[in-house]
Amino acid sequence: MLAVRMQGIYRRYYPRGVHANDGASLEVEKGSIHAIVGENGAGKTTLMKILAGLDQPDEGNIEIEGKFVKIESPSKAQALGIGMVHQHFLMFDELSAAENIFFGIEPHRNNKVSKIAGIVDSQELNARTLQLATEYGFAIDPSAPAACLSIAARQQIEILRQLARHTKILILDEPSSVLTEQETKVLFEKLSEIKRLGHTIILVTHKIHEAMQIADRVTVMRGGKTVGTYDISETTLEELTSLIMGKSFIEATQKPIEKPQIKNTQKKTIVLHIDGLNVRRHQHYGVGLSDISFEVHAGEILGISALSGNGLDELEDVLAGFRSPSSGTCTFDGHNVELHNSRRYQSLFQKRLIAYLPSDRIRRGIAPSLSVRDNFIALSRQDFFPKGWILENAAKQAIVNAIHSFEINALPDQPARELSGGNIQKLSIARLFSRDLPKLFILCEPTWSLDIRSAEHTYRRIRNARERGTAILLLSSNIDEILELSDYVMVLSRGRRVLYQENGNWLNRAVIGEYLLGNRIHE
């Protein structure tokens, strides 16, 4: 029996005329895990927003378990048992985990005054949270403040929020784009358990290997159209990749990967030197950093990796000026600077000596309500606002060129919030690489949410910046990315440096995995 059938779905965004869905179709079997794959901007998320009542089709039919339905709103979708976990979580940081899960359907104390006043029965709320989490195999602290939770824990709360509302068709939009490899493995175990309990799961992803790993069937989308639907057991990774991206691209990317070769012909300039960095642990979550030291040279890439909750986020916060270290020194281009609340350090960003790509592209990377153009020019005051007002023609030409060069599926005046996660990431990357190169790049999870083609293009730009003499600090939980790009590799575990070494042939996924888990320490 089909849980979902969507036929002839068209969605055009006026007045821009963008065809997000162009006659798309989808059939999902009840009680299965169904993946929807395609490049960034293929129409995957739009199709799911229509199913979840968040957007309305211009044409097309939807059937839920054999009955034609019109899903005019999220509340109508919820009544039909459909719920969606978004790529960017919709949580209230000031509320607890339990309060987020049962927001709007909280249990109240069993007396008239409490019900009228809306007083929540906290004991019952926490008990229901534990019962729900246990049923689906999640480990949740009901009273934990949402602001203090890891990304993986936040995602689990989003899933439980849908399950608490008796969702039978669970949609997840790019769920692994913000997770480490280990966290993704745990997520897939949970999804298999949810499926076992009778739910239907629709997984939107650009990661084909993950679709092969977890799904029963897969639908390929390209350019807003449905290419076809295939049984996972009857297709291969190569066939799906070819359907999504074309044979010529596959052949071009099947060349063996060579690790960076460090040139020892001359001693390279130290651009950034961090010595004895210590950061106190947050009161509720995360880890501290203990005696972290490293240096980044001109024309080289230092790749730093860690599992979630082992210090990578804390290091990013310090280097980006969002968090103050308890001790440690920083030297930039031969000059001592303070890392936090230092005008001198902040001026390095303002003067374009340091350029920063944040891992959280929504909170730190873009302004969702502004247009694509305004987001692109926001950090380029000298180029587009030299006399205090905007140079319209220059700004228009710059964003048109960037959209073409970086293959951003968007229009200049389109609000950034309408873009898919991958296109938001490409916009952030375009803003960074369309200007003169800085002395230092701080790149945090640069290929999160990017499809294979876009990731390859990003790697090419990073390598080109290195060849032109820019020092690059790469913070990434993607082991393959670290190995492919880095001249030197550093690994953090429990807030401590456990590996700091030249990227040689002895380093591979298995070896780095041992260091990530803290099972090995390089003396």
Coordinates of C-alpha atoms in Angstrom, one line a residue:
M1 CA 0.0 0.0 0.0
L2 CA 1.2 3.5 -0.8
A3 CA 1.5 5.9 2.1
V4 CA 2.0 8.9 -0.3
R5 CA 1.4 9.5 -4.0
M6 CA 2.1 12.9 -5.5
Q7 CA 1.4 13.4 -9.2
G8 CA 2.1 16.3 -11.6
I9 CA 3.3 18.7 -8.9
Y10 CA 4.2 22.2 -10.3
R11 CA 5.4 25.0 -8.1
R12 CA 6.5 28.3 -9.6
Y13 CA 7.7 31.2 -7.5
Y14 CA 6.3 34.5 -8.8
P15 CA 7.2 37.2 -9.9
R16 CA 10.6 35.6 -10.4
G17 CA 9.3 32.7 -12.4
V18 CA 11.5 30.1 -10.7
H19 CA 10.2 26.5 -11.4
A20 CA 11.0 24.7 -8.1
N21 CA 8.9 21.7 -9.1
D22 CA 8.1 21.0 -12.8
G23 CA 5.6 18.1 -13.0
A24 CA 7.3 16.2 -10.2
S25 CA 5.9 12.9 -8.9
L26 CA 6.5 10.6 -5.9
E27 CA 5.3 7.3 -4.6
V28 CA 6.2 6.1 -1.1
E29 CA 5.3 2.7 0.2
K30 CA 3.8 2.5 3.7
G31 CA 6.2 1.4 6.4
S32 CA 9.3 2.1 4.3
I33 CA 12.3 4.4 4.3
H34 CA 12.2 6.3 1.1
A35 CA 15.1 8.6 0.0
I36 CA 14.8 11.6 -2.4
V37 CA 18.2 12.5 -3.9
G38 CA 19.4 15.2 -6.3
E39 CA 21.8 18.1 -6.6
N40 CA 21.3 21.3 -4.7
G41 CA 18.2 23.1 -6.0
A42 CA 16.7 19.9 -7.6
G43 CA 13.3 20.6 -6.0
K44 CA 13.5 18.0 -3.2
T45 CA 12.8 20.3 -0.3
T46 CA 10.1 22.2 -2.1
L47 CA 8.2 18.9 -2.9
M48 CA 8.4 17.9 0.8
K49 CA 7.3 21.4 1.9
I50 CA 4.2 20.9 -0.2
L51 CA 3.6 17.5 1.4
A52 CA 4.0 19.0 4.8
G53 CA 1.6 21.9 4.1
L54 CA 4.2 24.6 4.2
D55 CA 3.8 25.5 0.6
Q56 CA 1.0 25.1 -2.0
P57 CA 1.4 23.6 -5.5
D58 CA 0.2 25.5 -8.5
E59 CA -1.0 22.2 -10.0
G60 CA -1.0 18.5 -9.1
N61 CA -2.6 15.9 -6.9
I62 CA -1.7 14.3 -3.5
E63 CA -3.0 11.0 -2.1
I64 CA -2.5 9.8 1.4
E65 CA -3.1 6.1 1.8
G66 CA -5.3 6.1 -1.3
K67 CA -7.4 9.2 -0.5
F68 CA -7.1 12.5 -2.4
V69 CA -6.3 15.3 0.0
K70 CA -5.5 19.0 -0.1
I71 CA -2.9 20.0 2.5
E72 CA -3.4 23.7 3.0
S73 CA -1.4 24.1 6.2
P74 CA 1.0 22.3 8.5
S75 CA -2.0 21.7 10.9
K76 CA -3.8 19.9 8.1
A77 CA -0.7 17.9 7.4
Q78 CA -0.4 17.1 11.1
A79 CA -4.0 15.9 11.2
L80 CA -3.1 13.5 8.3
G81 CA -0.2 12.2 10.3
I82 CA 2.5 14.1 8.3
G83 CA 5.4 15.9 10.1
M84 CA 8.6 17.4 8.9
V85 CA 12.0 17.9 10.6
H86 CA 13.7 20.8 8.9
Q87 CA 17.4 21.1 8.0
H88 CA 17.5 24.2 10.3
F89 CA 15.9 23.4 13.6
L90 CA 12.9 25.3 14.9
M91 CA 13.5 25.3 18.6
F92 CA 13.1 27.7 21.6
D93 CA 16.5 28.0 23.2
E94 CA 15.1 29.3 26.5
L95 CA 12.9 26.2 26.9
S96 CA 13.9 22.8 28.1
A97 CA 14.1 19.7 25.9
A98 CA 10.7 18.5 27.3
E99 CA 9.1 21.9 26.8
N100 CA 10.2 21.9 23.2
I101 CA 9.0 18.4 22.4
F102 CA 5.5 19.1 23.9
F103 CA 5.2 22.8 23.0
G104 CA 1.5 23.6 22.6
I105 CA 0.3 20.2 23.9
E106 CA 1.8 20.4 27.4
P107 CA 0.0 18.5 30.2
H108 CA -1.5 20.9 32.8
R109 CA -2.1 20.4 36.5
N110 CA -5.4 18.7 37.2
N111 CA -7.3 21.6 38.6
K112 CA -9.4 24.4 37.2
V113 CA -7.2 27.3 38.1
S114 CA -4.1 25.7 36.7
K115 CA -5.8 24.9 33.4
I116 CA -7.1 28.4 33.1
A117 CA -3.8 29.9 33.9
G118 CA -1.9 27.5 31.7
I119 CA 0.3 26.1 34.4
V120 CA 2.2 23.1 33.1
D121 CA 2.6 20.0 35.1
S122 CA 6.4 19.7 34.9
Q123 CA 6.5 16.3 36.6
E124 CA 4.1 14.8 34.1
L125 CA 5.8 16.6 31.2
N126 CA 9.2 15.1 32.0
A127 CA 7.6 11.7 32.6
R128 CA 5.9 11.8 29.1
T129 CA 9.2 12.9 27.6
L130 CA 11.1 10.0 29.1
Q131 CA 8.3 7.5 28.1
L132 CA 8.4 8.8 24.5
A133 CA 12.2 8.8 24.3
T134 CA 12.4 5.2 25.7
E135 CA 9.7 4.0 23.2
Y136 CA 11.8 5.1 20.3
G137 CA 15.3 4.4 21.8
F138 CA 16.4 8.0 22.4
A139 CA 18.4 9.2 25.4
I140 CA 17.1 12.6 26.4
D141 CA 17.4 14.7 29.6
P142 CA 14.0 16.3 29.7
S143 CA 15.1 19.2 31.9
A144 CA 18.2 20.1 29.8
P145 CA 18.0 23.7 28.4
A146 CA 17.8 23.6 24.6
A147 CA 20.5 26.2 24.3
C148 CA 22.9 23.8 25.9
L149 CA 22.2 20.8 23.7
S150 CA 24.5 19.5 20.9
I151 CA 23.3 19.6 17.3
A152 CA 22.6 15.9 17.4
A153 CA 20.6 16.2 20.5
R154 CA 18.6 19.1 19.0
Q155 CA 17.8 17.0 16.0
Q156 CA 16.6 14.1 18.2
I157 CA 14.2 16.6 20.0
E158 CA 12.9 17.7 16.6
I159 CA 12.1 14.1 15.7
L160 CA 10.5 13.4 19.1
R161 CA 8.4 16.5 18.7
Q162 CA 6.9 15.1 15.6
L163 CA 6.4 11.6 17.1
A164 CA 4.7 13.2 20.1
R165 CA 2.0 14.4 17.7
H166 CA 1.4 10.9 16.4
T167 CA 3.2 11.5 13.1
K168 CA 3.0 8.4 10.8
I169 CA 4.8 9.9 7.8
L170 CA 8.0 11.5 9.0
I171 CA 10.0 13.8 6.6
L172 CA 13.6 14.6 7.3
D173 CA 15.3 17.3 5.2
E174 CA 19.1 16.7 4.9
P175 CA 19.3 15.3 8.4
S176 CA 23.0 14.3 8.2
S177 CA 24.2 17.7 6.8
V178 CA 24.9 18.9 10.4
L179 CA 26.1 15.6 11.9
T180 CA 29.4 13.9 12.2
E181 CA 29.9 10.5 10.7
Q182 CA 29.4 8.8 14.1
E183 CA 26.2 10.9 14.8
T184 CA 24.8 9.9 11.4
K185 CA 25.3 6.2 12.2
V186 CA 23.4 6.7 15.4
L187 CA 20.6 8.6 13.6
F188 CA 20.2 5.8 11.1
E189 CA 19.9 3.3 13.9
K190 CA 17.1 5.4 15.4
L191 CA 15.3 5.7 12.0
S192 CA 15.4 2.0 11.5
E193 CA 13.8 1.6 14.9
I194 CA 11.1 4.1 14.0
K195 CA 10.4 2.3 10.8
R196 CA 10.2 -1.0 12.7
L197 CA 7.4 0.5 14.8
G198 CA 5.3 1.1 11.7
H199 CA 6.2 4.6 10.6
T200 CA 6.9 5.8 7.0
I201 CA 10.1 7.9 6.6
I202 CA 11.0 10.1 3.8
L203 CA 14.6 11.2 3.7
V204 CA 15.7 14.2 1.6
T205 CA 19.5 14.0 0.9
H206 CA 22.2 14.8 -1.6
K207 CA 24.4 12.1 -0.1
I208 CA 23.8 9.1 -2.3
H209 CA 25.8 6.7 -0.3
E210 CA 23.6 7.4 2.7
A211 CA 20.5 6.7 0.7
M212 CA 22.0 3.4 -0.4
Q213 CA 22.8 2.6 3.3
I214 CA 19.4 3.4 4.9
A215 CA 16.6 3.5 2.3
D216 CA 14.4 0.8 0.8
R217 CA 13.6 2.9 -2.4
V218 CA 15.0 6.1 -3.8
T219 CA 13.6 8.8 -6.1
V220 CA 16.0 10.8 -8.2
M221 CA 15.2 14.5 -8.9
R222 CA 16.8 16.9 -11.3
G223 CA 15.8 20.4 -12.3
G224 CA 12.5 20.2 -10.5
K225 CA 11.5 17.0 -12.3
T226 CA 11.4 13.4 -11.2
V227 CA 13.9 11.2 -13.1
G228 CA 12.7 7.9 -11.6
T229 CA 12.2 5.7 -8.6
Y230 CA 14.3 2.7 -7.9
D231 CA 14.6 -0.2 -5.5
I232 CA 17.9 0.1 -3.6
S233 CA 18.5 -3.6 -3.9
E234 CA 18.4 -3.3 -7.7
T235 CA 20.6 -0.2 -8.3
T236 CA 24.1 0.9 -7.6
L237 CA 25.9 3.9 -6.3
E238 CA 27.4 4.6 -9.7
E239 CA 24.0 4.3 -11.5
L240 CA 22.3 6.8 -9.1
T241 CA 25.3 9.2 -9.3
S242 CA 25.1 9.1 -13.1
L243 CA 21.3 9.8 -13.1
I244 CA 21.8 12.8 -10.8
M245 CA 24.9 14.3 -12.2
G246 CA 25.6 12.9 -15.7
K247 CA 28.2 10.4 -16.9
S248 CA 30.8 13.0 -17.9
F249 CA 31.1 14.4 -14.4
I250 CA 31.5 11.0 -12.9
E251 CA 34.3 10.1 -15.3
A252 CA 36.0 13.4 -14.4
T253 CA 35.9 12.8 -10.7
Q254 CA 37.0 9.1 -10.7
K255 CA 40.7 10.0 -10.9
P256 CA 42.7 8.8 -7.9
I257 CA 43.0 11.4 -5.1
E258 CA 46.5 12.5 -4.3
K259 CA 47.4 13.9 -0.9
P260 CA 48.9 17.4 -0.8
Q261 CA 52.7 17.4 -1.3
I262 CA 54.5 19.8 1.1
K263 CA 57.2 21.7 -0.6
N264 CA 60.3 22.0 1.6
T265 CA 62.3 24.3 -0.7
Q266 CA 61.9 27.2 1.7
K267 CA 60.7 28.0 5.1
K268 CA 57.2 29.4 4.9
T269 CA 55.9 32.4 6.9
I270 CA 53.9 31.7 10.0
V271 CA 50.6 33.5 9.6
L272 CA 48.8 32.4 12.7
H273 CA 50.4 31.0 15.8
I274 CA 48.3 29.8 18.8
D275 CA 50.1 28.8 22.0
G276 CA 48.8 27.3 25.2
L277 CA 45.1 28.1 24.5
N278 CA 42.8 27.2 27.3
V279 CA 39.0 27.6 27.4
R280 CA 36.8 26.9 30.4
R281 CA 34.0 24.4 29.9
H282 CA 30.5 25.9 29.6
Q283 CA 28.4 25.5 32.7
H284 CA 25.8 23.2 31.0
Y285 CA 27.4 21.6 27.9
G286 CA 30.5 21.0 25.7
V287 CA 34.1 20.7 26.8
G288 CA 36.8 23.1 27.6
L289 CA 40.0 23.4 25.6
S290 CA 43.3 22.4 27.3
D291 CA 46.7 23.6 26.2
I292 CA 46.0 23.8 22.5
S293 CA 48.9 25.0 20.3
F294 CA 49.4 25.1 16.6
E295 CA 50.6 27.3 13.7
V296 CA 49.3 27.9 10.2
H297 CA 51.8 28.8 7.4
A298 CA 51.3 30.8 4.3
G299 CA 50.4 28.6 1.4
E300 CA 49.5 25.6 3.6
I301 CA 46.3 24.0 5.0
L302 CA 46.1 22.9 8.6
G303 CA 43.1 20.6 9.0
I304 CA 41.6 20.2 12.5
S305 CA 39.0 17.5 13.2
A306 CA 37.1 16.3 16.2
L307 CA 33.9 14.4 17.0
S308 CA 31.0 16.5 18.1
G309 CA 31.4 17.8 21.6
N310 CA 35.1 17.4 21.7
G311 CA 36.3 20.9 21.2
L312 CA 35.9 21.9 17.5
D313 CA 32.9 24.2 18.2
E314 CA 34.8 25.8 21.1
L315 CA 37.9 26.4 18.9
E316 CA 35.8 28.0 16.2
D317 CA 34.1 30.3 18.7
V318 CA 37.4 31.5 20.1
L319 CA 39.0 32.0 16.7
A320 CA 36.0 33.9 15.4
G321 CA 35.9 36.2 18.4
F322 CA 32.6 34.8 19.9
R323 CA 34.2 33.4 23.0
S324 CA 37.0 34.4 25.4
P325 CA 39.8 32.0 26.2
S326 CA 40.9 31.8 29.9
S327 CA 44.6 31.8 28.8
G328 CA 46.8 31.5 25.8
T329 CA 48.6 33.7 23.2
C330 CA 47.9 34.5 19.6
T331 CA 50.3 35.9 17.0
F332 CA 49.1 37.0 13.6
D333 CA 51.6 37.8 10.9
G334 CA 54.3 38.4 13.5
H335 CA 52.2 40.6 15.8
N336 CA 50.7 39.7 19.2
V337 CA 46.9 40.1 19.3
E338 CA 44.2 39.3 21.9
L339 CA 41.6 36.9 20.7
H340 CA 38.5 38.3 22.4
N341 CA 37.2 41.8 22.9
S342 CA 40.2 43.1 21.0
R343 CA 39.7 45.9 18.5
R344 CA 43.0 44.8 16.9
Y345 CA 41.8 41.2 16.4
Q346 CA 38.4 42.3 15.1
S347 CA 40.1 44.8 12.7
L348 CA 41.8 41.8 11.0
F349 CA 38.4 40.6 9.8
Q350 CA 37.3 44.1 8.9
K351 CA 40.5 44.7 6.9
R352 CA 40.1 41.4 5.1
L353 CA 43.3 40.0 6.5
I354 CA 41.3 37.1 8.0
A355 CA 38.2 35.7 6.3
Y356 CA 35.8 33.4 8.2
L357 CA 33.3 30.8 6.9
P358 CA 31.1 29.8 9.9
S359 CA 29.8 26.3 10.4
D360 CA 26.4 27.6 11.3
R361 CA 25.4 29.3 8.1
I362 CA 22.0 30.4 9.4
R363 CA 22.9 32.0 12.7
R364 CA 26.3 33.4 11.5
G365 CA 26.4 33.1 7.8
I366 CA 23.4 35.0 6.4
A367 CA 20.5 37.3 7.1
P368 CA 17.5 35.2 6.1
S369 CA 15.2 38.1 5.5
L370 CA 17.6 40.0 3.2
S371 CA 17.9 39.3 -0.5
V372 CA 20.6 37.1 -2.1
R373 CA 22.3 40.3 -3.4
D374 CA 22.2 42.1 -0.1
N375 CA 23.7 39.1 1.7
F376 CA 26.4 38.8 -0.9
I377 CA 27.5 42.5 -0.7
A378 CA 27.0 42.9 3.1
L379 CA 30.7 42.4 4.0
S380 CA 32.1 44.4 1.1
R381 CA 31.7 48.0 2.3
Q382 CA 34.7 49.3 0.3
D383 CA 33.6 47.7 -2.9
F384 CA 29.9 48.6 -2.9
F385 CA 29.4 51.3 -0.2
P386 CA 32.6 53.5 -0.6
K387 CA 30.7 56.8 0.0
G388 CA 27.9 55.5 2.2
W389 CA 25.4 54.5 -0.5
I390 CA 25.2 51.4 -2.6
L391 CA 26.7 51.2 -6.1
E392 CA 23.7 49.6 -7.7
N393 CA 25.2 48.6 -11.0
A394 CA 28.4 47.2 -9.4
A395 CA 26.3 45.2 -6.9
K396 CA 24.0 43.8 -9.6
Q397 CA 26.9 42.7 -11.8
A398 CA 28.8 41.2 -8.9
I399 CA 25.9 39.0 -7.7
V400 CA 25.0 37.9 -11.3
N401 CA 28.6 36.8 -11.8
A402 CA 28.6 35.0 -8.5
I403 CA 25.4 33.2 -9.2
H404 CA 26.8 31.9 -12.5
S405 CA 30.3 31.1 -11.2
F406 CA 29.2 29.3 -8.0
E407 CA 26.1 27.7 -9.6
I408 CA 23.7 29.2 -7.0
N409 CA 20.1 28.3 -7.8
A410 CA 18.7 31.7 -7.0
L411 CA 17.9 35.1 -8.3
P412 CA 19.5 38.3 -7.0
D413 CA 16.3 39.7 -5.4
Q414 CA 15.2 36.4 -3.9
P415 CA 15.0 36.3 -0.1
A416 CA 17.8 34.1 1.3
R417 CA 15.4 32.2 3.4
E418 CA 13.8 30.7 0.3
L419 CA 17.1 29.0 -0.7
S420 CA 17.9 25.4 0.0
G421 CA 20.7 24.6 2.6
G422 CA 23.2 23.9 -0.2
N423 CA 22.5 27.1 -2.0
I424 CA 22.8 29.1 1.2
Q425 CA 26.2 27.4 1.7
K426 CA 27.2 28.3 -1.9
L427 CA 26.2 31.9 -1.3
S428 CA 28.4 32.1 1.8
I429 CA 31.3 30.6 -0.1
A430 CA 30.8 32.9 -3.1
R431 CA 30.9 35.9 -0.8
L432 CA 34.2 34.7 0.7
F433 CA 36.0 33.7 -2.6
S434 CA 34.7 36.5 -4.8
R435 CA 37.0 39.1 -3.1
D436 CA 40.7 39.5 -2.9
L437 CA 42.3 36.6 -1.0
P438 CA 43.1 37.2 2.7
K439 CA 46.2 36.3 4.5
L440 CA 44.2 33.7 6.5
F441 CA 41.1 31.7 5.8
I442 CA 39.2 30.1 8.7
L443 CA 36.9 27.6 7.0
C444 CA 34.5 25.7 9.2
E445 CA 32.7 22.7 7.6
P446 CA 33.0 24.3 4.1
T447 CA 31.1 21.5 2.3
W448 CA 28.2 20.9 4.7
S449 CA 25.0 20.5 2.6
L450 CA 26.9 20.6 -0.7
D451 CA 26.4 17.9 -3.4
I452 CA 29.3 16.2 -5.0
R453 CA 29.8 18.7 -7.8
S454 CA 29.6 21.7 -5.5
A455 CA 32.0 20.2 -3.0
E456 CA 34.5 19.5 -5.8
H457 CA 34.3 23.1 -7.0
T458 CA 34.8 24.3 -3.4
Y459 CA 37.9 22.1 -3.0
R460 CA 39.3 23.5 -6.2
R461 CA 38.9 27.0 -4.9
I462 CA 40.5 26.1 -1.5
R463 CA 43.5 24.5 -3.2
N464 CA 43.8 27.5 -5.5
A465 CA 43.9 29.9 -2.5
R466 CA 46.6 27.8 -1.0
E467 CA 48.7 27.9 -4.2
R468 CA 48.4 31.6 -4.2
G469 CA 49.9 31.9 -0.7
T470 CA 46.9 32.1 1.6
A471 CA 47.2 30.3 4.9
I472 CA 44.1 28.1 5.5
L473 CA 42.7 26.8 8.8
L474 CA 40.2 24.1 8.0
L475 CA 37.9 23.0 10.8
S476 CA 35.9 19.9 9.7
S477 CA 34.3 16.8 11.1
N478 CA 34.6 15.2 7.6
I479 CA 37.6 12.9 7.8
D480 CA 37.8 12.5 4.0
E481 CA 37.9 16.2 3.6
I482 CA 40.7 16.6 6.1
L483 CA 42.8 13.9 4.4
E484 CA 42.2 15.2 0.9
L485 CA 43.0 18.9 1.5
S486 CA 45.3 19.2 4.5
D487 CA 49.1 19.6 4.5
Y488 CA 49.1 19.1 8.3
V489 CA 46.4 17.3 10.4
M490 CA 45.4 18.0 14.0
V491 CA 42.9 16.0 16.0
L492 CA 41.1 17.0 19.2
S493 CA 39.6 14.6 21.6
R494 CA 37.9 15.7 24.9
G495 CA 39.2 19.2 24.3
R496 CA 42.9 18.1 24.1
R497 CA 45.2 17.9 21.1
V498 CA 45.9 14.2 20.5
L499 CA 47.5 14.4 17.0
Y500 CA 49.4 17.1 15.2
Q501 CA 51.4 15.8 12.3
E502 CA 52.2 16.2 8.6
N503 CA 49.6 14.5 6.3
G504 CA 51.5 11.4 5.2
N505 CA 50.6 8.1 3.7
W506 CA 50.4 6.5 7.1
L507 CA 47.3 8.7 7.9
N508 CA 44.0 7.2 6.8
R509 CA 40.4 7.1 7.9
A510 CA 41.0 4.2 10.4
V511 CA 44.0 5.9 12.0
I512 CA 42.3 9.2 12.4
G513 CA 39.3 7.4 13.7
E514 CA 41.4 6.0 16.6
Y515 CA 42.6 9.5 17.5
L516 CA 39.1 11.0 17.3
L517 CA 37.9 8.4 19.8
G518 CA 40.8 9.1 22.1
N519 CA 42.2 5.6 21.7
R520 CA 45.6 6.9 20.5
I521 CA 47.7 9.9 21.4
H522 CA 50.6 11.0 19.3
E523 CA 53.6 12.0 21.4

